[in-house]
Coordinates of C-alpha atoms and ligand atoms in Angstrom, one line a residue:
X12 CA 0.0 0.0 0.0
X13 CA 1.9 3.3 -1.0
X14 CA 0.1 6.3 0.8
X15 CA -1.5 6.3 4.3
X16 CA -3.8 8.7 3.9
X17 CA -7.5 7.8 4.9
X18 CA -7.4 6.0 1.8
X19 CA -4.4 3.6 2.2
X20 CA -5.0 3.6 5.6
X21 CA -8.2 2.1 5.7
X22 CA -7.1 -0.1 3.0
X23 CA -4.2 -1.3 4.7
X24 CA -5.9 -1.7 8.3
X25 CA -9.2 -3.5 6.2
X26 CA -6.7 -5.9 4.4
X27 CA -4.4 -6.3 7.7
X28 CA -8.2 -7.4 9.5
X29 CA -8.6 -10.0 6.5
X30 CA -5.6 -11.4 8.0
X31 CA -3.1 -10.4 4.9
X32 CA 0.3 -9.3 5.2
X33 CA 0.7 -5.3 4.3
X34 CA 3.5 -3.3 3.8
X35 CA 2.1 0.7 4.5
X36 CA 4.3 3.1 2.9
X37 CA 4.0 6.7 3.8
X38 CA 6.3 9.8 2.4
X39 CA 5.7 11.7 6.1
X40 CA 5.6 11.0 9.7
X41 CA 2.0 10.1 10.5
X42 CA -0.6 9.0 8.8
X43 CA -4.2 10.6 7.6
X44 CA -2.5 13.4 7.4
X45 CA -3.4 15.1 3.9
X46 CA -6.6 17.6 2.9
X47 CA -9.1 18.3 5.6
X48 CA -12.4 15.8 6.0
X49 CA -14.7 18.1 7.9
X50 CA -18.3 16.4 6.5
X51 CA -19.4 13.1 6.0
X52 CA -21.5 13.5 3.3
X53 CA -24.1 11.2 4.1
X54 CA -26.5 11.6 1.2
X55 CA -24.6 14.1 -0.5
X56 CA -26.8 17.0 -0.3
X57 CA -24.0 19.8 -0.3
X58 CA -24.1 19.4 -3.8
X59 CA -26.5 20.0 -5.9
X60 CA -25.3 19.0 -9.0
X61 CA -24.7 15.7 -8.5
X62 CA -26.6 12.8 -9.6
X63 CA -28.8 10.6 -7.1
X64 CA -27.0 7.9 -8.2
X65 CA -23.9 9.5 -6.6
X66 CA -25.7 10.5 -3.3
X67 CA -27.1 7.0 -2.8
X68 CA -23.5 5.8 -3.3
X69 CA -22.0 8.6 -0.2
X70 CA -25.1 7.5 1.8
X71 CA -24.0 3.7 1.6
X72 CA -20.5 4.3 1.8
X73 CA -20.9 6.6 4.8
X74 CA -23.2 4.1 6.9
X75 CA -20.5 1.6 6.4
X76 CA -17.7 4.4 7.6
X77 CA -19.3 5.4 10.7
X78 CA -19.5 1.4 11.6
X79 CA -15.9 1.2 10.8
X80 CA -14.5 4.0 13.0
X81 CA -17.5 4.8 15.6
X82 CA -15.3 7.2 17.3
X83 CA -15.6 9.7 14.7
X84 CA -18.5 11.4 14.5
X85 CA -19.5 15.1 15.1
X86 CA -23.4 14.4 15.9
X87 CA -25.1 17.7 14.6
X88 CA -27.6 18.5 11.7
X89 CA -26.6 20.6 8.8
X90 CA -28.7 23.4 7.3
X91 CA -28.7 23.8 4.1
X92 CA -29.8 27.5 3.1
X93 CA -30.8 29.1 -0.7
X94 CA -30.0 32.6 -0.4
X95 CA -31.5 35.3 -2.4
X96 CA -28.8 36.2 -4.4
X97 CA -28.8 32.6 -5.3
X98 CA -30.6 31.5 -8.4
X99 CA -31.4 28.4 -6.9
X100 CA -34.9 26.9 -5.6
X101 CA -34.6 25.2 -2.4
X102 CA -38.0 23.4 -3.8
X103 CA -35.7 21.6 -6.0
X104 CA -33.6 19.7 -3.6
X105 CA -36.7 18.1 -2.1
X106 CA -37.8 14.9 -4.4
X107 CA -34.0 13.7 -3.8
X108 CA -34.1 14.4 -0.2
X109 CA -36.9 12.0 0.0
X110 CA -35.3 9.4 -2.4
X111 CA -32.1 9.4 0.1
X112 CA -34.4 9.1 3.2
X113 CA -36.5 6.4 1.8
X114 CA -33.2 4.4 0.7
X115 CA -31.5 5.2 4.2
X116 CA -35.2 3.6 5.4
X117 CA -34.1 -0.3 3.0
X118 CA -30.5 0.2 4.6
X119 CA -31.7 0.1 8.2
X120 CA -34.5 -2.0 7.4
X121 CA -31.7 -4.8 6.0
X122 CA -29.7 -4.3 9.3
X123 CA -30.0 -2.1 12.4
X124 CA -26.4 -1.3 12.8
X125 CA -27.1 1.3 9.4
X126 CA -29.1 3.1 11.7
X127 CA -26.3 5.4 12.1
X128 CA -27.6 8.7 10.9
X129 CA -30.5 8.6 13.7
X130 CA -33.8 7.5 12.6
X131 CA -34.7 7.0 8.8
X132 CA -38.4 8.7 9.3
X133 CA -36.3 12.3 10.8
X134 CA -33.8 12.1 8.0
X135 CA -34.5 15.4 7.2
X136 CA -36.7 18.4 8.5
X137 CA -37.9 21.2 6.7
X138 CA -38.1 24.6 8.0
X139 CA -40.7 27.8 6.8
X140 CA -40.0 31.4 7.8
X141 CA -42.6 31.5 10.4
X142 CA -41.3 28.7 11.9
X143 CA -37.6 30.0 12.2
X144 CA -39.1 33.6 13.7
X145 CA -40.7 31.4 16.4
X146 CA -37.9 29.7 17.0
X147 CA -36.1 32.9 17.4
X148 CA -37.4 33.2 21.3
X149 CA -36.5 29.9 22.4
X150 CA -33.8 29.1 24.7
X151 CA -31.0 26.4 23.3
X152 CA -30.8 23.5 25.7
X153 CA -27.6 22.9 27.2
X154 CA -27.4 19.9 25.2
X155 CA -29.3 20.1 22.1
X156 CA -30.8 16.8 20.5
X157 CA -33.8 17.6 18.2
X158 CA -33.7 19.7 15.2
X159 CA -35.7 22.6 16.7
X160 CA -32.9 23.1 19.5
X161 CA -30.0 22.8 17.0
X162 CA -31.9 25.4 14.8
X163 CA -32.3 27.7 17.4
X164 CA -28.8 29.8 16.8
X165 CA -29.4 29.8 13.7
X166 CA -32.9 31.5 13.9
X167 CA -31.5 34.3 16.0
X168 CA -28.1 35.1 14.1
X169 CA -28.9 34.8 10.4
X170 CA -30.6 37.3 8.2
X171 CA -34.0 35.4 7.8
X172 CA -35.0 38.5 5.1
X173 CA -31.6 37.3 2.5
X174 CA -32.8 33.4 2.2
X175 CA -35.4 31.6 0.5
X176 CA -37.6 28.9 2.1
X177 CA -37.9 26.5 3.2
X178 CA -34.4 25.8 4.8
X179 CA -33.3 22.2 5.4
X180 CA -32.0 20.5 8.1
X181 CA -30.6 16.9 7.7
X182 CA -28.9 14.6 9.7
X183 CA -25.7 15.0 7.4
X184 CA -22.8 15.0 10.5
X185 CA -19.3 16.3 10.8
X186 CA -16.8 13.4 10.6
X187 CA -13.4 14.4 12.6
X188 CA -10.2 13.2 10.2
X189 CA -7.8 13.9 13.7
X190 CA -10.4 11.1 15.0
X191 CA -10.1 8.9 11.8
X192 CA -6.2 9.3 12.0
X193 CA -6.2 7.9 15.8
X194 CA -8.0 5.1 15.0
X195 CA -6.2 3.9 12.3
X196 CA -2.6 4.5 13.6
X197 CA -4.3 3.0 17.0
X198 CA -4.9 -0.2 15.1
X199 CA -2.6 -0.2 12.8
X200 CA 1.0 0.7 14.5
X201 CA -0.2 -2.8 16.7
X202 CA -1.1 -4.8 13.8
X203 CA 1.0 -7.9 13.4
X204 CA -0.2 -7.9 9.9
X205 CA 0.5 -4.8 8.7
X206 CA 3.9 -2.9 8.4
X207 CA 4.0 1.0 9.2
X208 CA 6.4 2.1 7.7
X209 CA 6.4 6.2 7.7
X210 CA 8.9 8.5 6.4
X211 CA 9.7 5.9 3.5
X212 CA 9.0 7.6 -0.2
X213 CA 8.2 5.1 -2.8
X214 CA 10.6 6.7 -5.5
X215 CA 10.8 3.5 -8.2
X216 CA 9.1 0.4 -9.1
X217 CA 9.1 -2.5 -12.1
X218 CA 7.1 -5.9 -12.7
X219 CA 9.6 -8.4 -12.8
X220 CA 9.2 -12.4 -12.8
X221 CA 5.5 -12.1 -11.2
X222 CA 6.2 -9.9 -8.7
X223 CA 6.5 -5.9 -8.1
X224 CA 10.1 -4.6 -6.9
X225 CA 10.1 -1.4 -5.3
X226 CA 12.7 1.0 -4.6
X227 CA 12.0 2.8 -1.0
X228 CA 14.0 6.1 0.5
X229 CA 13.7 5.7 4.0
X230 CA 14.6 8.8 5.8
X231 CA 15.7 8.8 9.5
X232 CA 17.5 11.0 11.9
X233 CA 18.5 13.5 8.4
X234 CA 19.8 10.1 6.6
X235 CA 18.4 8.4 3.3
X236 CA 18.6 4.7 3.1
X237 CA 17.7 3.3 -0.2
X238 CA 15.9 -0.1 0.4
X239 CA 14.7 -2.3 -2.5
X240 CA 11.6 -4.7 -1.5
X241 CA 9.4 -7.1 -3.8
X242 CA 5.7 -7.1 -3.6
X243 CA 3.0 -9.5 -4.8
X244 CA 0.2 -6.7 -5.3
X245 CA 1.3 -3.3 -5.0
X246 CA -2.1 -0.6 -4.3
X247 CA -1.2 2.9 -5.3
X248 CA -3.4 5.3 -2.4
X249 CA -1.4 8.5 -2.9
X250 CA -4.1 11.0 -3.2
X251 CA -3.4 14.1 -5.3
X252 CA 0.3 12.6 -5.9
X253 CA -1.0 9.2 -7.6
X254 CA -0.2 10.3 -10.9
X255 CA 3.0 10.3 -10.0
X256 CA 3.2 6.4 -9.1
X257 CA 1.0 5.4 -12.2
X258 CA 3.9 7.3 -14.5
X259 CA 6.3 5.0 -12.5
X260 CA 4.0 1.7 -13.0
X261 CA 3.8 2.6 -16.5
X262 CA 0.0 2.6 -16.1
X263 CA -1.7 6.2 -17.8
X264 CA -5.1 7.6 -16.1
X265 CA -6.8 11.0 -17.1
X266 CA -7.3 12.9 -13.8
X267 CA -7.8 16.4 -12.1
X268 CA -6.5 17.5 -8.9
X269 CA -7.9 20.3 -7.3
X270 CA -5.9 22.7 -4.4
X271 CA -8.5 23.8 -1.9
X272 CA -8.2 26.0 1.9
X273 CA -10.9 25.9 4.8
X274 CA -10.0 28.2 7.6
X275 CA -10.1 28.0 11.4
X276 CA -11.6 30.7 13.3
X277 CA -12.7 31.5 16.6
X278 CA -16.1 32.9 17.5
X279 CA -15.7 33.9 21.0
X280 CA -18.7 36.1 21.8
X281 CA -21.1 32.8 20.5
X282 CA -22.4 30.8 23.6
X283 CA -24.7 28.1 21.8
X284 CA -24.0 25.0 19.9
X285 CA -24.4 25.4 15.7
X286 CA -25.2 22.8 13.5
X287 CA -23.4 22.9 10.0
X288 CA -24.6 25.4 7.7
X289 CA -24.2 25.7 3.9
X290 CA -25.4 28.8 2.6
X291 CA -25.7 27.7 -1.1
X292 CA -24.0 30.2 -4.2
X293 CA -22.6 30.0 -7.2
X294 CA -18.7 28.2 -7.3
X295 CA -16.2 30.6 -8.2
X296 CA -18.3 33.8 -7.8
X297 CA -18.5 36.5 -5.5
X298 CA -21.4 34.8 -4.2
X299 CA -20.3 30.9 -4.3
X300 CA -21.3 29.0 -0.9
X301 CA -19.8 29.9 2.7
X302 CA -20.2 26.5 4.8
X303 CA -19.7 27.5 9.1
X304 CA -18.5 23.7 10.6
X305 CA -18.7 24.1 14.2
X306 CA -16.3 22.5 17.1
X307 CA -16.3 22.6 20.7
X308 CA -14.9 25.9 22.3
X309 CA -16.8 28.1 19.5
X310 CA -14.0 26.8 17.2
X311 CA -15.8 27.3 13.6
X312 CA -13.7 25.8 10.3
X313 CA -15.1 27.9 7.5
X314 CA -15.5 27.8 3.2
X315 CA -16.5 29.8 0.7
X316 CA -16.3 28.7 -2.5
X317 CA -15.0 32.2 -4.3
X318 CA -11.3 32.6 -5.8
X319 CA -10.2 34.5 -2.7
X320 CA -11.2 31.9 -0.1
X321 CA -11.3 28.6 -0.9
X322 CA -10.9 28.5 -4.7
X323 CA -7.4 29.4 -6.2
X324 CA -6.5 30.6 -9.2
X325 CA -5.2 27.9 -11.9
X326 CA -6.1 26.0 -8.7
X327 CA -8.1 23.2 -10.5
X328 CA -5.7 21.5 -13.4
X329 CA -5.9 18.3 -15.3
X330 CA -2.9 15.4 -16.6
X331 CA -1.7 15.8 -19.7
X332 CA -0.9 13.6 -22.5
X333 CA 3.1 13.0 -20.6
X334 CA 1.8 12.1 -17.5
X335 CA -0.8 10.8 -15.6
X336 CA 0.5 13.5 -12.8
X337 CA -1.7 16.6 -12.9
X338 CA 0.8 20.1 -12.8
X339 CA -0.1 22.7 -10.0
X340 CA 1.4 26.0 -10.3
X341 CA 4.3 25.9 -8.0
X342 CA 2.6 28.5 -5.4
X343 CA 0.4 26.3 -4.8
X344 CA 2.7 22.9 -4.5
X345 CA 4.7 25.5 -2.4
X346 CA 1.9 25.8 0.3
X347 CA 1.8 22.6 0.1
X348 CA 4.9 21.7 0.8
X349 CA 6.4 24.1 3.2
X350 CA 3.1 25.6 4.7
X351 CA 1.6 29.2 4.6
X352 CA 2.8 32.9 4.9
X353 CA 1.5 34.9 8.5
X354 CA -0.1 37.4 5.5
X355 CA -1.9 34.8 3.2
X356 CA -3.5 33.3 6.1
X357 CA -4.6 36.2 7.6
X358 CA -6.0 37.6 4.9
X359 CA -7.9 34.6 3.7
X360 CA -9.3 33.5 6.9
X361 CA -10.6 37.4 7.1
X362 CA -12.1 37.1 4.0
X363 CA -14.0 34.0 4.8
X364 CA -15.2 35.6 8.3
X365 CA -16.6 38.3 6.3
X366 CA -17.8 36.0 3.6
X367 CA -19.9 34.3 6.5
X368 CA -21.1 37.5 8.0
X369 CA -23.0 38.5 4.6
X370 CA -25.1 35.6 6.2
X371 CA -25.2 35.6 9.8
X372 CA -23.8 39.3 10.6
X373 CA -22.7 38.9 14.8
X374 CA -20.4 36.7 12.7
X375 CA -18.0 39.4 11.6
X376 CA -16.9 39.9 15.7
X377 CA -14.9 36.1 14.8
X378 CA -11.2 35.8 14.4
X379 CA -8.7 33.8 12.6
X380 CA -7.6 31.1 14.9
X381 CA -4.4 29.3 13.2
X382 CA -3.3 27.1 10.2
X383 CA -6.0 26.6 7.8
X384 CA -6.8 22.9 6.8
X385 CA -5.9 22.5 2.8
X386 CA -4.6 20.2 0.5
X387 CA -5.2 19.2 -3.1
X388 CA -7.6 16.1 -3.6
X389 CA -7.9 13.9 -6.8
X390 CA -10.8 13.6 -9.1
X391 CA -10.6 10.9 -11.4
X392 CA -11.6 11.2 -14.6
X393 CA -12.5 14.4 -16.5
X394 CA -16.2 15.0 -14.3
X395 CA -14.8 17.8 -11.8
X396 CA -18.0 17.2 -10.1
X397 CA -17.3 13.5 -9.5
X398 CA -17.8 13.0 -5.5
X399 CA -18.3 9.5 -5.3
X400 CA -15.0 7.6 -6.8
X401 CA -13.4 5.1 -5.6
X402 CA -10.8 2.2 -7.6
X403 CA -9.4 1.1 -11.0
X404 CA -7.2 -1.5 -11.6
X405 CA -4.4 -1.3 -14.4
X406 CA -1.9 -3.7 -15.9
X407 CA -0.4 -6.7 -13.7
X408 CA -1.8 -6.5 -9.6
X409 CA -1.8 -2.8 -9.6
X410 CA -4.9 -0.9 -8.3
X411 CA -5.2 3.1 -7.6
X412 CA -7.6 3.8 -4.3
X413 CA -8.8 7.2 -6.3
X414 CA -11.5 8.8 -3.4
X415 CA -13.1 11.9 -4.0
X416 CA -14.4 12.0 0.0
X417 CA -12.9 9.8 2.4
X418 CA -16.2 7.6 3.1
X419 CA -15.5 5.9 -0.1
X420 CA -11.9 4.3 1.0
X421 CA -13.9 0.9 2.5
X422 CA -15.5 0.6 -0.6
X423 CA -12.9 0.9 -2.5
X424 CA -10.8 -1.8 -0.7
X425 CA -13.0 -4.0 -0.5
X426 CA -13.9 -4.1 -4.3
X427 CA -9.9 -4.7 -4.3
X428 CA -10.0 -7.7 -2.3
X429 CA -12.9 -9.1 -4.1
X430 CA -11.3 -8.5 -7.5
X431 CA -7.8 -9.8 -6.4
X432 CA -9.7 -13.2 -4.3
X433 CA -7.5 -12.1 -1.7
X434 CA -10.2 -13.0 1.0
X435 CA -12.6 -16.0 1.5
X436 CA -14.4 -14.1 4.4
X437 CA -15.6 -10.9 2.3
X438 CA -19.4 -11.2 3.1
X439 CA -18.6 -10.4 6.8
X440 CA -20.3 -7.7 8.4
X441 CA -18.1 -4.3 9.3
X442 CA -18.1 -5.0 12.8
X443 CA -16.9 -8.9 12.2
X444 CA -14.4 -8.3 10.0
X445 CA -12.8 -5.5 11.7
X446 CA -12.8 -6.5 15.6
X447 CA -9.4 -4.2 16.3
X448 CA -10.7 -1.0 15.3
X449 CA -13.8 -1.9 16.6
X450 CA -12.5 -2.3 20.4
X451 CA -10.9 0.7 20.8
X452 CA -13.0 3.2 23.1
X453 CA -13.9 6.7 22.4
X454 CA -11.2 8.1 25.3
X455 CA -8.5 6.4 23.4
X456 CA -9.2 7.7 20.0
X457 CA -9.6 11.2 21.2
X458 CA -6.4 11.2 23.1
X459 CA -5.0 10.0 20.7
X460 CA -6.4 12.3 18.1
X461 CA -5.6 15.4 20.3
X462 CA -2.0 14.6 20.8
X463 CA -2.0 14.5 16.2
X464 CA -3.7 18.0 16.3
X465 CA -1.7 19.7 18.6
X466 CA 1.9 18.1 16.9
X467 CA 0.0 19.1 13.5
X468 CA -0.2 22.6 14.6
X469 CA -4.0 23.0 14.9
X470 CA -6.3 23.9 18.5
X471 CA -7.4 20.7 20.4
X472 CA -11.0 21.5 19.4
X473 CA -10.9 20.2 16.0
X474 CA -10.2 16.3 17.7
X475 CA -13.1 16.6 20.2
X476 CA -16.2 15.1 19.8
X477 CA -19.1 17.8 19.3
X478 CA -22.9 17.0 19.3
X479 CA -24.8 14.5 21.2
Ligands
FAD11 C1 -10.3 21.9 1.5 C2 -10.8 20.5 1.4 C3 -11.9 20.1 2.2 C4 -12.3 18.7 2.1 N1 -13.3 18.3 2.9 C5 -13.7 17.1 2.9 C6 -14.8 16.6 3.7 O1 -15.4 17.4 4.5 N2 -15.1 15.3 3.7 C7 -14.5 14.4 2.9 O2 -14.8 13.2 2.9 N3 -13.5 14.8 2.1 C8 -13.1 16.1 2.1 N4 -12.1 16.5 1.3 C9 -11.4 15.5 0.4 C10 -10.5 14.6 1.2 O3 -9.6 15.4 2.0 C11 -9.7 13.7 0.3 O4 -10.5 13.1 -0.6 C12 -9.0 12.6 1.1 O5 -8.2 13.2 2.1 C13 -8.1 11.8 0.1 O6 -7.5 10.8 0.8 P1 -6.3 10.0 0.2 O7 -5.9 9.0 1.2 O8 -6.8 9.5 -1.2 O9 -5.2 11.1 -0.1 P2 -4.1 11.8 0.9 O10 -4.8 12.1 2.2 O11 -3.6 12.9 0.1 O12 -3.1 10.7 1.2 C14 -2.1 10.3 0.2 C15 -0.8 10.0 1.0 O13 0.1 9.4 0.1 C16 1.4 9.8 0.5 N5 2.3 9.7 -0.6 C17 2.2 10.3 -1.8 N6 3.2 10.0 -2.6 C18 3.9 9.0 -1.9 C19 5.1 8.3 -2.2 N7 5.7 8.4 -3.4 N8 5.6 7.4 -1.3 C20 5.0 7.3 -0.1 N9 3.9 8.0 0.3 C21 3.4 8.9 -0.7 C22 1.2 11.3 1.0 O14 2.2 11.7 1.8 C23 -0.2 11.2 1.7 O15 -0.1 11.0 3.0 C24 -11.6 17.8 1.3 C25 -10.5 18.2 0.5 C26 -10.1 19.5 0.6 C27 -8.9 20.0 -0.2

């Protein structure tokens, strides 16, 4: 498995649980480690583009996450909001809304344990004006469970006059990657079946007499060692960077990458617990969405799809017909690499505070608070508004784990392992299949995941578990 993010590393820890010997090679010095996951996308209804087809594929794939890694879940709705300056009609979003609930209703119906999302029947909620205004002079319980006390901030802060009705609320949750990246490394750095082994760069590789040979730079302590090492099957999970290992495995894919920036703010003057909120606009205009994630601690991670937040320009590119690798310009592979300037970030992050306050005005009192989460992601294919992706296979036992969102990564793997017959036990259940993972308790993950945050560079908030 070359790359441990969430993809390789749920392949790896999936395949280790099959009982299969697995190398895990990672560039850096952790793992799960690459662009923010913030959402789980359970349904899919940030985007409103995509087919239903699509959605019903995040839905499934997102059940079968959350019974993977149970620790990982931010338990609040999400709101999603038409604005006025929007052309959209939130009308429109309502015929798949029911299609998602009623197929969420045939998952749990086929096994209780997919009754993850709470219950099938309260999917979703909609809201009218007079409804919000009512809910304007209620007091938010100390521990909000029902959508009515979740929507309650949200009734007093935004501008109810600047968005069209009704708004929705569904049970879409947050999904922590500092909690996905404890679990795995949890599991994983004590697998006797799998092999960690970080700070080790892939840089070569043939197919020789049946088998893969890799050539590995391990780098320890400011020394390279070169280290040669033959593989039966060799899975390529290297996120935006697997163009790069298909050029070396000879094996040509079209693909986009796409560099993306969320920023971390601080909301201090709020006192109530928010539920997500997408405030829907056109991408790569003045307008294009603003998305408020909330965290403990009035920690709020923030979007806005416009060229000054979290769009960049040239920031979308595709392969061309030398390489499978998609080119970024080099300020951008520069970020990447070697982090932001004090000025970029606090100038973004400003920009997306003031984005959100067009929305919910108190909102402009909020502050930058830190490194923004970015990264590039993949996109397989020539569909930039592909979401739900997940492997292709190429030449002699190579595979690419190509996610769009990380909910896919189980799938993925486990189309692998039914394609290579590495497994007679594939029809287990999650839970069966995967009993390490599945005994670890919620204390470990997040101490775990609040030790990676604070040696990422990012506040504790953003690994603790918010929502009921
Ligand atoms: C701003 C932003 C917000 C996002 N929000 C969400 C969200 O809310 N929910 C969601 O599901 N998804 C979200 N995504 C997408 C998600 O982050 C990615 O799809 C996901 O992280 C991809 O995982 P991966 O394992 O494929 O790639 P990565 O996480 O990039 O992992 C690839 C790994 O391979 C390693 N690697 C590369 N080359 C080599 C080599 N030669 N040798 C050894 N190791 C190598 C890298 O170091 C890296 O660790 C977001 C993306 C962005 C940019």
């Amino acid at each position: 498995m070359v790359g441990g993010g969430i993809a390789g590393a749920t392949a790896a820890l999936h395949l280790a649980e099959l009982g299969i010997k697995v190398d895990l090679i990672e560039k850096k010095d952790s793992l799960v480690s690459g662009p923010p996951i913030c959402h789980l996308h359970a349904g899919g209804n940030l985007y409103r583009e995509i087919s239903v087809e699509q959605c019903l594929d995040l839905l499934h794939q997102s059940i079968e996450s959350v019974r993977l890694y149970p620790h990982t879940l931010n338990r609040r709705p999400t709101l999603i909001v038409v604005p006025n300056s929007d052309g959209g009609d939130p009308e429109a979003l309502l015929p798949r809304l029911e299609q998602i609930r009623s197929a969420y209703q045939q998952l749990v119906d086929q096994d209780p344990r997919n009754c993850v999302l709470g219950q099938p029947e309260q999917y979703f909620k909609l809201y009218s004006k007079a409804e919000l205004v009512a809910l304007k002079h209620h007091k938010q319980p100390l521990k909000p469970e029902s959508y009515d006390e979740w929507v309650i901030p949200f009734a007093q802060h935004a501008d109810l006059d600047s968005i069209k009705y009704p708004v929705v609320a569904v049970n879409e949750y947050g999904w922590s990657v500092f909690r996905i990246a404890a679990s795995a490394m949890l599991v994983l750095e004590n697998s006797p079946q799998c092999h960690v082994r970080v700070n080790t760069r892939l840089v070569n590789m043939n197919w020789a007499d049946d088998q893969w040979h890799l050539c590995l730079e391990q780098h320890q302590a400011g020394e390279v060692t070169k280290v040669e090492q033959s593989y039966d099957y060799v899975i390529n999970a290297c996120g935006f960077e697997t163009g790069i290992v298909d050029d070396l495995a000879q094996a040509p894919r079209v693909r986009m990458v796409e560099f993306k920036a969320a920023y971390v703010t601080k909301w201090q003057s709020n006192t109530q617990q928010w539920p997500e909120v997408i405030f829907h606009g056109p991408r790569g205009t003045e307008n294009g969405m603003a998305q408020l994630t909330p965290y403990a601690n009035s920690v709020f991670q923030l979007h806005g799809m416009t060229k000054d937040i979290t769009l960049f320009d040239d920031g979308l590119v595709c392969n061309s017909s030398v390489s499978s690798q998609p080119k970024l310009p080099s300020r951008l592979e520069h970020k990447i690499t070697t982090g932001w300037s004090e000025s970029a970030r606090i100038e973004r992050s400003n920009k997306a505070i003031k984005h959100m306050s067009r929305f919910v005005p108190s909102y402009d009192s909020a502050v930058e608070f830190g490194t923004p989460l970015f990264g590039a992601q993949q996109i397989p294919g020539k569909d930039e508004t592909l979401r739900a992706a997940d492997v292709s296979f190429a030449g002699q036992h190579y595979a690419r784990v190509e996610v769009v969102k990380g909910s896919s990564a189980l799938e993925a793997v486990k189309k692998i392992a039914e394609h290579w017959h590495l497994a007679s036990n594939v029809d287990l259940s999650v839970e069966d299949a995967h009993p390490h993972v599945l005994s670890l308790t919620e204390e470990q993950v997040v101490a775990k995941a609040k030790l990676l945050a604070k040696q990422r560079g990012y506040p504790q908030e953003l690994a603790e578990v918010y929502g009921y």
